[in-house]
Structures are given as C-alpha cells and as structure tokens.
Short mmCIF file of C-alpha atoms and ligand atoms in Angstrom, two decimals:
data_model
loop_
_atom_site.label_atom_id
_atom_site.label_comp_id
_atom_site.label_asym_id
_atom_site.label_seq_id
_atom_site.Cartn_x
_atom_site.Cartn_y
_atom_site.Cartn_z
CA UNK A 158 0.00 0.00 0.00
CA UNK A 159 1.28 3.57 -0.97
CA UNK A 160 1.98 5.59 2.07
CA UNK A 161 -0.80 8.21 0.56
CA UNK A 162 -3.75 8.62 -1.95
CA UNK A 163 -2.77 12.03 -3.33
CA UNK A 164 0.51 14.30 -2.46
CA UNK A 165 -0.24 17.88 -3.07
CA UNK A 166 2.92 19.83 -3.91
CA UNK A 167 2.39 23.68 -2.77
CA UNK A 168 0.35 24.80 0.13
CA UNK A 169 -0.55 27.51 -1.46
CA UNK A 170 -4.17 28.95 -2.01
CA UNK A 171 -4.37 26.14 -4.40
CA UNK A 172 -3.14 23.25 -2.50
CA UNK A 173 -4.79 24.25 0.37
CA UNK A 174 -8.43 25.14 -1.10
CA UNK A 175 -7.88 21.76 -3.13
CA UNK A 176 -7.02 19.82 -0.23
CA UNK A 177 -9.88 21.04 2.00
CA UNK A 178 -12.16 19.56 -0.67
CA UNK A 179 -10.39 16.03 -0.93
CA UNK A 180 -8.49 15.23 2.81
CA UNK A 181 -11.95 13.36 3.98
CA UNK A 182 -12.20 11.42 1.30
CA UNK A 183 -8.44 10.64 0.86
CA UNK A 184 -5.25 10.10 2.49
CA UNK A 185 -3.88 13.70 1.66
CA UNK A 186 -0.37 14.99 2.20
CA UNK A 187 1.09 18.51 1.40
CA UNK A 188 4.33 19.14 1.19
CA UNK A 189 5.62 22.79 0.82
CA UNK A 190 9.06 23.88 0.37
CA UNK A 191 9.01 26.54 2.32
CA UNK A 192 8.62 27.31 6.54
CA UNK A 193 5.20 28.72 6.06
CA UNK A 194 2.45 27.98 3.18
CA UNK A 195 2.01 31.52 2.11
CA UNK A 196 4.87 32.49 1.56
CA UNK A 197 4.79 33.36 -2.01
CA UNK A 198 1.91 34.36 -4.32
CA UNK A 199 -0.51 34.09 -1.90
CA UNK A 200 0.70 35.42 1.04
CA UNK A 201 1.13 38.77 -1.58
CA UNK A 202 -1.67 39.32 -3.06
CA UNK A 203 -3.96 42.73 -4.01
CA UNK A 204 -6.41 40.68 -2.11
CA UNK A 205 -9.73 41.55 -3.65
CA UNK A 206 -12.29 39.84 -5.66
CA UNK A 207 -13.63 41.52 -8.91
CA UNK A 208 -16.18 39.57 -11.10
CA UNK A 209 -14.73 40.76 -14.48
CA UNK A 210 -11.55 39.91 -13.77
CA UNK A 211 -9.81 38.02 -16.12
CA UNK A 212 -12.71 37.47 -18.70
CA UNK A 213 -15.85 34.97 -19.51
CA UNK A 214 -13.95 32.22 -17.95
CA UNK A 215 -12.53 33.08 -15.25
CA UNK A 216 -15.55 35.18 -14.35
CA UNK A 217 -17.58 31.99 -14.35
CA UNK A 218 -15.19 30.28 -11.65
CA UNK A 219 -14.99 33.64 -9.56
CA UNK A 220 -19.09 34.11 -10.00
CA UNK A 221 -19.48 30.89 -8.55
CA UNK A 222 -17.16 31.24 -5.46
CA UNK A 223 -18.69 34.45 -4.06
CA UNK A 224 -21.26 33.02 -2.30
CA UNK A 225 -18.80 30.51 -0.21
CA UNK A 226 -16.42 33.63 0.20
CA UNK A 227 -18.86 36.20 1.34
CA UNK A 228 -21.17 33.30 3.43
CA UNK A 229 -19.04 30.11 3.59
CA UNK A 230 -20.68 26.84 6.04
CA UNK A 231 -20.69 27.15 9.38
CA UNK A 232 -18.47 24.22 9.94
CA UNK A 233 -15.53 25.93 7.28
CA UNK A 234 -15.55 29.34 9.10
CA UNK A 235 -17.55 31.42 11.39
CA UNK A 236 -17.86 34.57 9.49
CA UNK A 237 -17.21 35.65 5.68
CA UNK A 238 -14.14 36.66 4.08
CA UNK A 239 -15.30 39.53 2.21
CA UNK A 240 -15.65 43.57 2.49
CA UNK A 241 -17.60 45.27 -0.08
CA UNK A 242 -15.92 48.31 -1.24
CA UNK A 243 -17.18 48.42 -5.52
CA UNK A 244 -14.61 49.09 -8.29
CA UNK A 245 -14.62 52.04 -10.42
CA UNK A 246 -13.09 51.31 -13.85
CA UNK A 247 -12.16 55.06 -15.19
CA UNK A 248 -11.76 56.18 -18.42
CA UNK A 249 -10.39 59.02 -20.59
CA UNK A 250 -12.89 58.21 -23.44
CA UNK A 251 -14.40 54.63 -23.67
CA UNK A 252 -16.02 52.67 -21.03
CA UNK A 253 -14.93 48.82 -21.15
CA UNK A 254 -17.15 45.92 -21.76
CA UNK A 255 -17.44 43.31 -19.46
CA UNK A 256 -19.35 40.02 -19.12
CA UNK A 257 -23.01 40.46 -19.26
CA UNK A 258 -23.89 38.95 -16.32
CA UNK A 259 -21.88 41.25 -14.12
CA UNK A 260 -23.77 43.94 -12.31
CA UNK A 261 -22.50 47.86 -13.31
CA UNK A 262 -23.48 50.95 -13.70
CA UNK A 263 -22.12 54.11 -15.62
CA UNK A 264 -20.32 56.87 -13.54
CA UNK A 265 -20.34 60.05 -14.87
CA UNK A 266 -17.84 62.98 -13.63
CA UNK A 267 -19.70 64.95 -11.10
CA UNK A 268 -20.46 61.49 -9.20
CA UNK A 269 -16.61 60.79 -9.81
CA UNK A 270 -15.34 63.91 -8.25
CA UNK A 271 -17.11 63.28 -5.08
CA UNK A 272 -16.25 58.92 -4.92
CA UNK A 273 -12.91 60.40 -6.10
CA UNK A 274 -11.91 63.74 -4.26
CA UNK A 275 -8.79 65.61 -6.45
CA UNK A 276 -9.12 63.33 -9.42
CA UNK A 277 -7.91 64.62 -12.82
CA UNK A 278 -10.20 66.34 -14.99
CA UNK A 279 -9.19 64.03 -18.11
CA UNK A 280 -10.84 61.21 -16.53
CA UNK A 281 -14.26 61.53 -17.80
CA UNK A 282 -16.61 58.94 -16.24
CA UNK A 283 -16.06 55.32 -14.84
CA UNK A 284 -17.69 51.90 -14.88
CA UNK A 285 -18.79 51.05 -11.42
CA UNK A 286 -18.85 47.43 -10.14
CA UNK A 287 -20.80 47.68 -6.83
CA UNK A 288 -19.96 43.60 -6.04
CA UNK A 289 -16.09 44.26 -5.67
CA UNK A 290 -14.59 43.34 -2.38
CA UNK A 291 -11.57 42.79 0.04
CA UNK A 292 -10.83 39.36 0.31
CA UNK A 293 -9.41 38.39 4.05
CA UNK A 294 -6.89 36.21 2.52
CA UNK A 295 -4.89 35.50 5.57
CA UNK A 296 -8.40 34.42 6.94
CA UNK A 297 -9.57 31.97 3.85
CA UNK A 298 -5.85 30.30 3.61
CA UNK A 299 -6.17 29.57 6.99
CA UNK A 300 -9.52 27.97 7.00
CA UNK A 301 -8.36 26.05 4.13
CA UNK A 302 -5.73 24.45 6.02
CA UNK A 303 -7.41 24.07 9.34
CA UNK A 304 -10.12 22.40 7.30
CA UNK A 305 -7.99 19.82 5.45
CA UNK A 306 -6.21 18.92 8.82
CA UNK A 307 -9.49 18.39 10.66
CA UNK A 308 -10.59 16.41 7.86
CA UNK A 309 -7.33 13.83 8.35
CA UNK A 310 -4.88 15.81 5.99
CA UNK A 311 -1.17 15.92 7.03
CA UNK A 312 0.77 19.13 6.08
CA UNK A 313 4.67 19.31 6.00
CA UNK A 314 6.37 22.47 5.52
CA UNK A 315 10.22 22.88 4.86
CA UNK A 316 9.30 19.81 2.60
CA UNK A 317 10.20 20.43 -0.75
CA UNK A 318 9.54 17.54 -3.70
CA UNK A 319 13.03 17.11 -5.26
CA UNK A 320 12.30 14.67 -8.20
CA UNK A 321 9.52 11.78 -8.27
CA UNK A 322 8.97 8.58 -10.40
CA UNK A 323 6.71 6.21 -11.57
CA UNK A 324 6.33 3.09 -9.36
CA UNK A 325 4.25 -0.21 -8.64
CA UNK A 326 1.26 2.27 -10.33
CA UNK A 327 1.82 5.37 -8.21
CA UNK A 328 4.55 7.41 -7.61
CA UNK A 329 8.01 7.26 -5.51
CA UNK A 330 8.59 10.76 -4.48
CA UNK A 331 12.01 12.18 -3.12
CA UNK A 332 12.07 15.05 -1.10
CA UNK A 333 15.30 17.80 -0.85
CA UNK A 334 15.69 16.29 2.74
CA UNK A 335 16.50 12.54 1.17
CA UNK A 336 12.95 11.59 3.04
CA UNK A 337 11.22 9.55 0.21
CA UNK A 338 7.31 8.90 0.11
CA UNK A 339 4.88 6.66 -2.14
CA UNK A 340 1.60 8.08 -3.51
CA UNK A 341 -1.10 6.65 -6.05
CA UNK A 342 -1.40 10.70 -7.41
CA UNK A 343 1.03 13.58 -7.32
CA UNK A 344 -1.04 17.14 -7.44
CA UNK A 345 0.96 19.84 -9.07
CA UNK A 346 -0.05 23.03 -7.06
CA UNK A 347 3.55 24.46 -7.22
CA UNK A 348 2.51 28.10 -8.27
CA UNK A 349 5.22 29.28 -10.25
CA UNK A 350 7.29 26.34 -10.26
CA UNK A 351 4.55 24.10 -11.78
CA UNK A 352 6.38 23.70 -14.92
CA UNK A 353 9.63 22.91 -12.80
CA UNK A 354 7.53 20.21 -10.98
CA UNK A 355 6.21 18.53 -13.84
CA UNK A 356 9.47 18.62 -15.15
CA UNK A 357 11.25 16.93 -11.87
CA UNK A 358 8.14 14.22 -12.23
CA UNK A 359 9.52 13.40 -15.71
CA UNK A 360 6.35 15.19 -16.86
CA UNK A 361 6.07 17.41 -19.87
CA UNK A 362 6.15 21.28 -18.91
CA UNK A 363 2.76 23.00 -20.45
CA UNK A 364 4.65 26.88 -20.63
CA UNK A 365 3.12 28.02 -17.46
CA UNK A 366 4.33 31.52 -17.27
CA UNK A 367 5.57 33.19 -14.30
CA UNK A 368 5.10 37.49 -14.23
CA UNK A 369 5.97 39.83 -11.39
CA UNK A 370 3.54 42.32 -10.58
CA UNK A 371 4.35 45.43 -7.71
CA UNK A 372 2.24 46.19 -5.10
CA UNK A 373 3.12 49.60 -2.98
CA UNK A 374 1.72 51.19 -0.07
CA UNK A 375 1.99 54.96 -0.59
CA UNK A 376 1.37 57.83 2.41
CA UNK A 377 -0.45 60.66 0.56
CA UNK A 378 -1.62 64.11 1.39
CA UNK A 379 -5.07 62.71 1.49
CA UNK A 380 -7.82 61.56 4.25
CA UNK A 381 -10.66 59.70 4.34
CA UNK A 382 -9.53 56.85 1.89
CA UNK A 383 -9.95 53.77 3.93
CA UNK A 384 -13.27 52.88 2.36
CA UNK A 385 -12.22 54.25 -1.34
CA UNK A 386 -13.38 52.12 -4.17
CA UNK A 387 -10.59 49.98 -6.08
CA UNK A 388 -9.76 52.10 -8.93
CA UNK A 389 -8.30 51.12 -12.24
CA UNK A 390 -8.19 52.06 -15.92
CA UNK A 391 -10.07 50.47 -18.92
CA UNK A 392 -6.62 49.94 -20.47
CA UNK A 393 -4.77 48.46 -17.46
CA UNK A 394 -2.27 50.57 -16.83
CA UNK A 395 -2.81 51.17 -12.70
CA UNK A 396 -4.86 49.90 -10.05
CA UNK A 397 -5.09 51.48 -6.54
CA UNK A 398 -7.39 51.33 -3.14
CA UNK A 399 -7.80 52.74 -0.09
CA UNK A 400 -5.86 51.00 2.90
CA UNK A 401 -5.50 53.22 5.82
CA UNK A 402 -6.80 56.92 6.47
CA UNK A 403 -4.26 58.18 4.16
CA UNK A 404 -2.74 55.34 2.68
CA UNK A 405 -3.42 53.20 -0.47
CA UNK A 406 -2.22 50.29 -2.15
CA UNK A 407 -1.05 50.61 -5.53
CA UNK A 408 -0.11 48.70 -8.38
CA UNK A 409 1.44 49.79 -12.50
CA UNK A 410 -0.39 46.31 -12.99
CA UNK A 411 3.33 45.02 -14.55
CA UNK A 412 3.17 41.66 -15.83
CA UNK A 413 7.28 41.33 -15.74
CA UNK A 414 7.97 37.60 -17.13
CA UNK A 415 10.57 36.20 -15.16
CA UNK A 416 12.37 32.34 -13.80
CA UNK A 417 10.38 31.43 -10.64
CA UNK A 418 12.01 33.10 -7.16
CA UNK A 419 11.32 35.02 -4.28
CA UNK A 420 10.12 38.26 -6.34
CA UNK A 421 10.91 41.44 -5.08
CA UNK A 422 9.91 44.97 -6.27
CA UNK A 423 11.86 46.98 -8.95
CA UNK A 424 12.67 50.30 -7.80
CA UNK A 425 11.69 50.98 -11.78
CA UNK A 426 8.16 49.46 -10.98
CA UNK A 427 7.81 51.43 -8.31
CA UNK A 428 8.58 54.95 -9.99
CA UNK A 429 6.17 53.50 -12.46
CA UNK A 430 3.34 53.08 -10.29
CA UNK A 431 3.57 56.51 -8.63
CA UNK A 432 4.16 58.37 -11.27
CA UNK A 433 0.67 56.71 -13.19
CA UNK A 434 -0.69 57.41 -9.89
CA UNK A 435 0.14 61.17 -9.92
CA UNK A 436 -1.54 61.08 -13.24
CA UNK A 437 -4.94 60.06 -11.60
CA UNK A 438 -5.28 62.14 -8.79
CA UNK A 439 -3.88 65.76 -7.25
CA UNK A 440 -2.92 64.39 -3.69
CA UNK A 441 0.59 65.14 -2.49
CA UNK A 442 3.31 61.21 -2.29
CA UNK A 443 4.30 61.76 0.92
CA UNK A 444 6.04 58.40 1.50
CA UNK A 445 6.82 55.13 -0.10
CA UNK A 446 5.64 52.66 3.36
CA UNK A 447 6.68 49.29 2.13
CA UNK A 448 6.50 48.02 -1.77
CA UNK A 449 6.60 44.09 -2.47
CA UNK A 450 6.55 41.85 -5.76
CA UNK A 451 4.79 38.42 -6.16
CA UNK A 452 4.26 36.28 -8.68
CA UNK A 453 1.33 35.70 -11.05
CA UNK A 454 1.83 32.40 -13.26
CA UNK A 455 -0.16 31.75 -16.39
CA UNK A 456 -0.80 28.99 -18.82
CA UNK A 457 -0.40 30.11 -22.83
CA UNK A 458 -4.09 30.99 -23.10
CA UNK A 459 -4.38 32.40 -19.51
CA UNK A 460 -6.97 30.04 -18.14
CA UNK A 461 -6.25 27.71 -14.99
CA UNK A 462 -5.48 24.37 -15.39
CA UNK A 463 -7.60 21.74 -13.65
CA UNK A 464 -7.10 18.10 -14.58
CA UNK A 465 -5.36 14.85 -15.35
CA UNK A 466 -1.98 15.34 -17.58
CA UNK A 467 -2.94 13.62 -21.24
CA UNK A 468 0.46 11.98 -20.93
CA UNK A 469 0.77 11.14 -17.14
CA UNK A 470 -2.72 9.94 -16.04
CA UNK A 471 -1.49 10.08 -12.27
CA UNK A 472 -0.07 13.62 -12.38
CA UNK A 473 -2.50 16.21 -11.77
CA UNK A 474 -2.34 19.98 -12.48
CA UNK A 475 -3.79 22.67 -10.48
CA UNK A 476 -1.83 25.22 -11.59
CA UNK A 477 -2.01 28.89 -13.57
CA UNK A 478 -4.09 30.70 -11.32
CA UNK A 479 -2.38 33.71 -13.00
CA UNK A 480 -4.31 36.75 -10.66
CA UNK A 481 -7.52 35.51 -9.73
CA UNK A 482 -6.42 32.79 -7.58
CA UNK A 483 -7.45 34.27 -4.52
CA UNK A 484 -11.04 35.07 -5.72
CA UNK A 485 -11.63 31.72 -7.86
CA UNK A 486 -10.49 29.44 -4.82
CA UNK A 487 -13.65 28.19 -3.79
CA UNK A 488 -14.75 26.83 -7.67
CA UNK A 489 -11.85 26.03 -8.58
CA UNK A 490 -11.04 23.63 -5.90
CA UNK A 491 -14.66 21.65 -6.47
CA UNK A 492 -13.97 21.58 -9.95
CA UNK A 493 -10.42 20.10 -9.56
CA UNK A 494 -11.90 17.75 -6.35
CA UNK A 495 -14.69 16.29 -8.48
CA UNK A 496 -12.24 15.42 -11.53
CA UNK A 497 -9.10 14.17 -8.57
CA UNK A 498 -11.63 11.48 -7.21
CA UNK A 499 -13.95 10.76 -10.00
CA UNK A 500 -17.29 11.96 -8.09
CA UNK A 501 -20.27 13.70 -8.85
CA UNK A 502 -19.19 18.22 -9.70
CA UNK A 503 -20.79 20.72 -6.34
CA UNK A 504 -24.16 22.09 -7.61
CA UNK A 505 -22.32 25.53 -7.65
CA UNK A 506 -20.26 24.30 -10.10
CA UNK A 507 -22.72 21.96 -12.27
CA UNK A 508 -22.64 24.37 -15.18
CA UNK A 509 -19.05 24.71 -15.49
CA UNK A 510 -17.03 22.91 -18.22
CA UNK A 511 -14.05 21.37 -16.58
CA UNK A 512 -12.86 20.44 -20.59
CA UNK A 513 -12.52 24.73 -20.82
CA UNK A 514 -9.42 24.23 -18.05
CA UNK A 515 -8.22 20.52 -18.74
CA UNK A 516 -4.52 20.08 -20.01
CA UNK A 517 -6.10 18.14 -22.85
CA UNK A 518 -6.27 21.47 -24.70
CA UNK A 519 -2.67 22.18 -24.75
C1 FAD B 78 0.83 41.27 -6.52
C2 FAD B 78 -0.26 40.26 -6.70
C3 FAD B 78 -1.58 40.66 -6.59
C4 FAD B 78 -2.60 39.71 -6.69
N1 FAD B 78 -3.88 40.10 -6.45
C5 FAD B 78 -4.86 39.18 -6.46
C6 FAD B 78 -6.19 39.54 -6.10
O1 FAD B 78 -6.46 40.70 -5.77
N2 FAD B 78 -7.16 38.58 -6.13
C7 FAD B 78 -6.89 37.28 -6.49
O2 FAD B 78 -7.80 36.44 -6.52
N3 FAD B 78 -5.62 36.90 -6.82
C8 FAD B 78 -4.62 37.82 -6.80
N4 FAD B 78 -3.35 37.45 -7.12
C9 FAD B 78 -3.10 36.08 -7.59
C10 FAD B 78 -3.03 35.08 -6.47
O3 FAD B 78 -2.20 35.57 -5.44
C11 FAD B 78 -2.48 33.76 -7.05
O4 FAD B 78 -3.27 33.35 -8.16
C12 FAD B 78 -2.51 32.65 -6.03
O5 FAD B 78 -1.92 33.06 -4.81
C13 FAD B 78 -1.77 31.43 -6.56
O6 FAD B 78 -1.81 30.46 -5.55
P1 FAD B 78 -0.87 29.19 -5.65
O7 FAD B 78 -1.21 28.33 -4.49
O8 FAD B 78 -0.99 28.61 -7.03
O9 FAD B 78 0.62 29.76 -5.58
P2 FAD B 78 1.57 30.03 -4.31
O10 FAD B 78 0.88 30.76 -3.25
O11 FAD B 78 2.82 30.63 -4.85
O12 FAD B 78 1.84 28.57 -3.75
C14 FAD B 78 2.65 27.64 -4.45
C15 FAD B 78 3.51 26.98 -3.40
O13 FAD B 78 4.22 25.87 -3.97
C16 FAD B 78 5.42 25.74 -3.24
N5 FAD B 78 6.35 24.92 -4.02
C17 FAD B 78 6.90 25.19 -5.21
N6 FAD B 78 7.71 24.20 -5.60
C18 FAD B 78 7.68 23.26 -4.62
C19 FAD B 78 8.31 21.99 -4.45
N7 FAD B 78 9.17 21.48 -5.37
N8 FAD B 78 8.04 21.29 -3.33
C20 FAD B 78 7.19 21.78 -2.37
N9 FAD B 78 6.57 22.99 -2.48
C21 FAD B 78 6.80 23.70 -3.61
C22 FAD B 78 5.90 27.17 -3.08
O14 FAD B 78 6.81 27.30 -2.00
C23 FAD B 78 4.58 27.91 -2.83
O15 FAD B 78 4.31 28.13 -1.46
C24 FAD B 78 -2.30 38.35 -7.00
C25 FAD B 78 -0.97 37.97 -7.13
C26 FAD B 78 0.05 38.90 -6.98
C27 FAD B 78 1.47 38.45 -7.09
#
C-alpha cells in the first residue's frame, strides 16, 4: 500500500483550497518547500475579488465562489471573508465591456469627483462594479488548512519535492531532505514552479508563465480613503485602493515575465506606479511605506489548469491561477476535487465545463 492517496505539492491557495475539498475522502499529504504555506503568491496578493476579472472564464469560476467567500458553512468558518468596497473602472474616453452577467453601472464625472476627491479632470466617467470586495486572505488560507487537517490531511512544511517517479502504479517521491514517500497521485499546485515540478516528475512542462507584478503602499496628502473604491483604468495601466486613512495600495499592474524566485519589487516598478498614480489624482506622495513583488503564473491561453496530464494519467495539475487565484479558490477547488476522485461536480459548479481548463487542450 502507498503511504498516501494524493501528495499535493504547494500549500498555497491552491493546494490548500484543493485539499480542504479532498483530505476526507483521501489520504492527503502537502508538502511545501518553504517554513510557512504563504509564503509566495498568496501570502502577496492585491487581495480583492472583482467579477470581471480576467474574462468569460474566469468570471464563471470567480461568480461561482462568491457566495462561499462572502457566506461560507458554518463548519468551514464562522464569518465571511469579504468587504464590499465596488470598483470604479475610469476612463479618458471609452467605457470597457465586461461580461453580461456582471452587475454595473455608468459613472459620470460629477459622481466621480465626489467617490474620487482631487481626481484629474481628463478622466471623464467610470464603470462602477458595486460587487467588488476585500478578500481576508490570511483568513480563507487559513480555513483552508485548518479544514484539510481536521478532515485527516497531514501538512509538511520545509518539505520540498526534489524529483519523483513512476512506481508499482503510483509514484516514488524524493524530497530535498533525502525523506522519500509513495503516492497513487502527485497534485501539481507548485505556483510558479509548476512547470519545474512537472518537469522533476519526468512530466512534460505545459509553458506556465511566471510574471511579477508590484504592489506599494503609498502615504499621501489625502484623508478619508480607507473605504475608497478599487480604482483602475479600462486599459490596465494602474490599479489602486484605499488601505489606511491616508494610505493606499497601488499597483502599474506590470506583468514582468521572469524564472520562478522570491520576487521582489523593482525600484523601476515602483517609480512607475507613482508616477501613473500622480496622473490620476492631485494628492501630495508623501512616502513610499513598504513596496513588495509576487508572482502571477499563467498557462499560454491564460486560463487555470484543472485536470489529469494527457500523458501522465497520475499527475495532476492545479496550476495557472495567473491573478484571480485568490477570488476563484472556492470553484476552482470543487472543480479540480470532483475530476481528482472521480465523483459527482458541487451544484455551484454543475454548469461549469471542466474540458474549458483541462490540459487536454494544450
Ligand atoms: C501582486 C499580486 C496581486 C494579486 N492580487 C490578487 C487579487 O487581488 N485577487 C486574487 O484572486 N488573486 C490575486 N493574485 C493572484 C493570487 O495571489 C495567485 O493566483 C494565487 O496566490 C496562486 O496560488 P498558488 O497556491 O498557485 O501559488 P503560491 O501561493 O505561490 O503557492 C505555491 C507553493 O508551492 C510551493 N512549491 C513550489 N515548488 C515546490 C516543491 N518542489 N516542493 C514543495 N513545495 C513547492 C511554493 O513554496 C509555494 O508556497 C495576486 C498575485 C500577486 C502576485
């Protein structure tokens, strides 16, 4: 007998969300590489959840995780994860399109002046998303994982998967330590080392891509922003929302492709943001609090990856969350859960395709 059912590699929103679904129906292990299981993307997230985001596809995953993340079971979590604070998507001249379903309304510049005190007259009138919300991310990643343990799921940090290879059916995995472990399945939920993964399992990388975005937290000459809307451009150039009295987060919404690592922020990226963010608004930088860098990792067409490998049929891919992992946790996990042990897709999935995210289509 293998020592488990299914090894999860990353404990990551991913791994974690994906093992809460499976640990009580399977002998679950997770192994991350490093002390803690946030450590990378998810411990550095923008941390909000925006319907549109990431078009028709993704929207469908995030539109049918919002009810978990604003009202999840009693048993997962005592309260929601979510704070409603509504997006406004600016523009200079025309307003963007988003999915139909998606609830907005038009903005037009004498509401904008007062949701947006000392912004630029060249900004014209905004799309408003009233659903967008803070996601407690600290909070759901930590449900996750206190879920999967309570279910009978064993977690080991500072364990890092060093190579693995067929055997007797399943898998022999070695860890960096020299520990070694047997599983029937291997999940890859190794964020921006998926491709590396697959590629240490003698499994065939799919060109998941790795991009560093900046966050920074900016003091500004400015009150009264805690409860700001996120704001962002139609083209994508900036995003930014109120985090403090007089502090906001802020990103140049880079997409800098790079190997996977322990990203850190460009003093270039940085300048960048600011100086798109002076171009927005009249309030006076007073200070640069902290800036970080994280990585968002996408498959070629920029959809997630749920499903068996075509070539591998014990290697499973969970992988390419690109930057709606956060907000698509929920959906995503049920729909990689149902596929992982062959059972019947959550109702709030039922109308999603899994074939739209297999590895098949690659
Ligand atoms: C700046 C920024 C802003 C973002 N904003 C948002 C947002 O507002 N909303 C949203 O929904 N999403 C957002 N995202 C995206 C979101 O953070 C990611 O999609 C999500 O965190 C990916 O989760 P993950 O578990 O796949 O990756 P990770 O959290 O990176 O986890 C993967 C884990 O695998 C581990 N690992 C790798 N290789 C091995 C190995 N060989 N052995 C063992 N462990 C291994 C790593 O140590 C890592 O902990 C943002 C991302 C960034 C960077």
């Amino acid at each position: 007998m293998t020592d488990f059912d299914i090894v999860i590699v990353g404990g990551g929103i991913a791994g974690a969300s994906l093992g809460a679904e499976v640990a009580g129906q399977s002998r679950t292990l997770i192994i991350e590489g490093e002390d803690q299981c946030g450590y990378h993307s998810t411990g550095r997230s923008a941390a909000f959840y925006l319907e549109s985001y990431g078009g028709a596809e993704v929207a469908k995953l995030s539109t049918a995780s919002r009810d978990f993340l604003g009202a999840p079971p009693p048993d997962f979590a005592e309260h929601g994860f979510l704070r409603v604070r509504g997006d406004l998507h600016l523009t200079r001249s025309e307003l963007p399109e988003l999915p139909a379903h998606i609830e907005t309304r038009v903005v037009e510049r004498a509401e904008l002046e007062r949701l947006v005190p000392g912004i630029r007259p060249e900004w014209r009138r905004a799309l408003f998303e009233p659903g967008c919300a803070d996601i407690d991310v600290a909070a759901l990643h930590a449900a996750y994982l206190r879920h999967f343990r309570r279910a009978g799921g064993e977690l080991r940090t500072r364990a890092r998967l060093d190579s693995a290879a067929p055997r007797d059916g399943g898998w022999r995995v070695q860890l960096e330590d020299g520990a070694s472990l047997s599983a029937s399945i291997i999940v890859n939920a190794a964020g921006a080392w998926a491709d590396a993964v697959a590629a240490a399992c003698g499994v065939g990388r799919l060109g998941m891509k790795p991009k560093r975005r900046t966050m920074v937290q900016l003091r500004v000459g400015q009150g009264g922003l805690r409860n700001l809307p996120l704001v962002d451009d139609a083209l994508g150039t900036f995003y930014f929302k109120g985090e403090g009295d007089n502090t906001v987060w802020l990103s140049p919404h880079d997409e800098i492709e790079t190997d996977p690592c322990d990203a850190a922020a460009e003093e270039i990226d940085v300048a960048t943001a600011i100086d798109r963010f002076e171009q927005v608004v009249d309030w006076r930088i007073e200070r640069v609090e902290r800036s970080w860098a994280g990585l968002r990792t996408f498959a070629p067409d920029r959809l997630p990856v749920y499903g068996f490998d075509p070539n591998a049929p014990r290697f499973f891919w969970c992988a390419g969350q690109g930057g709606f992992g956060i907000q698509t946790s929920p959906a995503g996990a049920k729909l990689a859960a149902a596929q992982l042990l062959g059972s019947s897709p959550d109702p709030t999935i039922a109308q999603i395709d899994p074939a739209v995210f297999s590895p098949q289509r690659f």
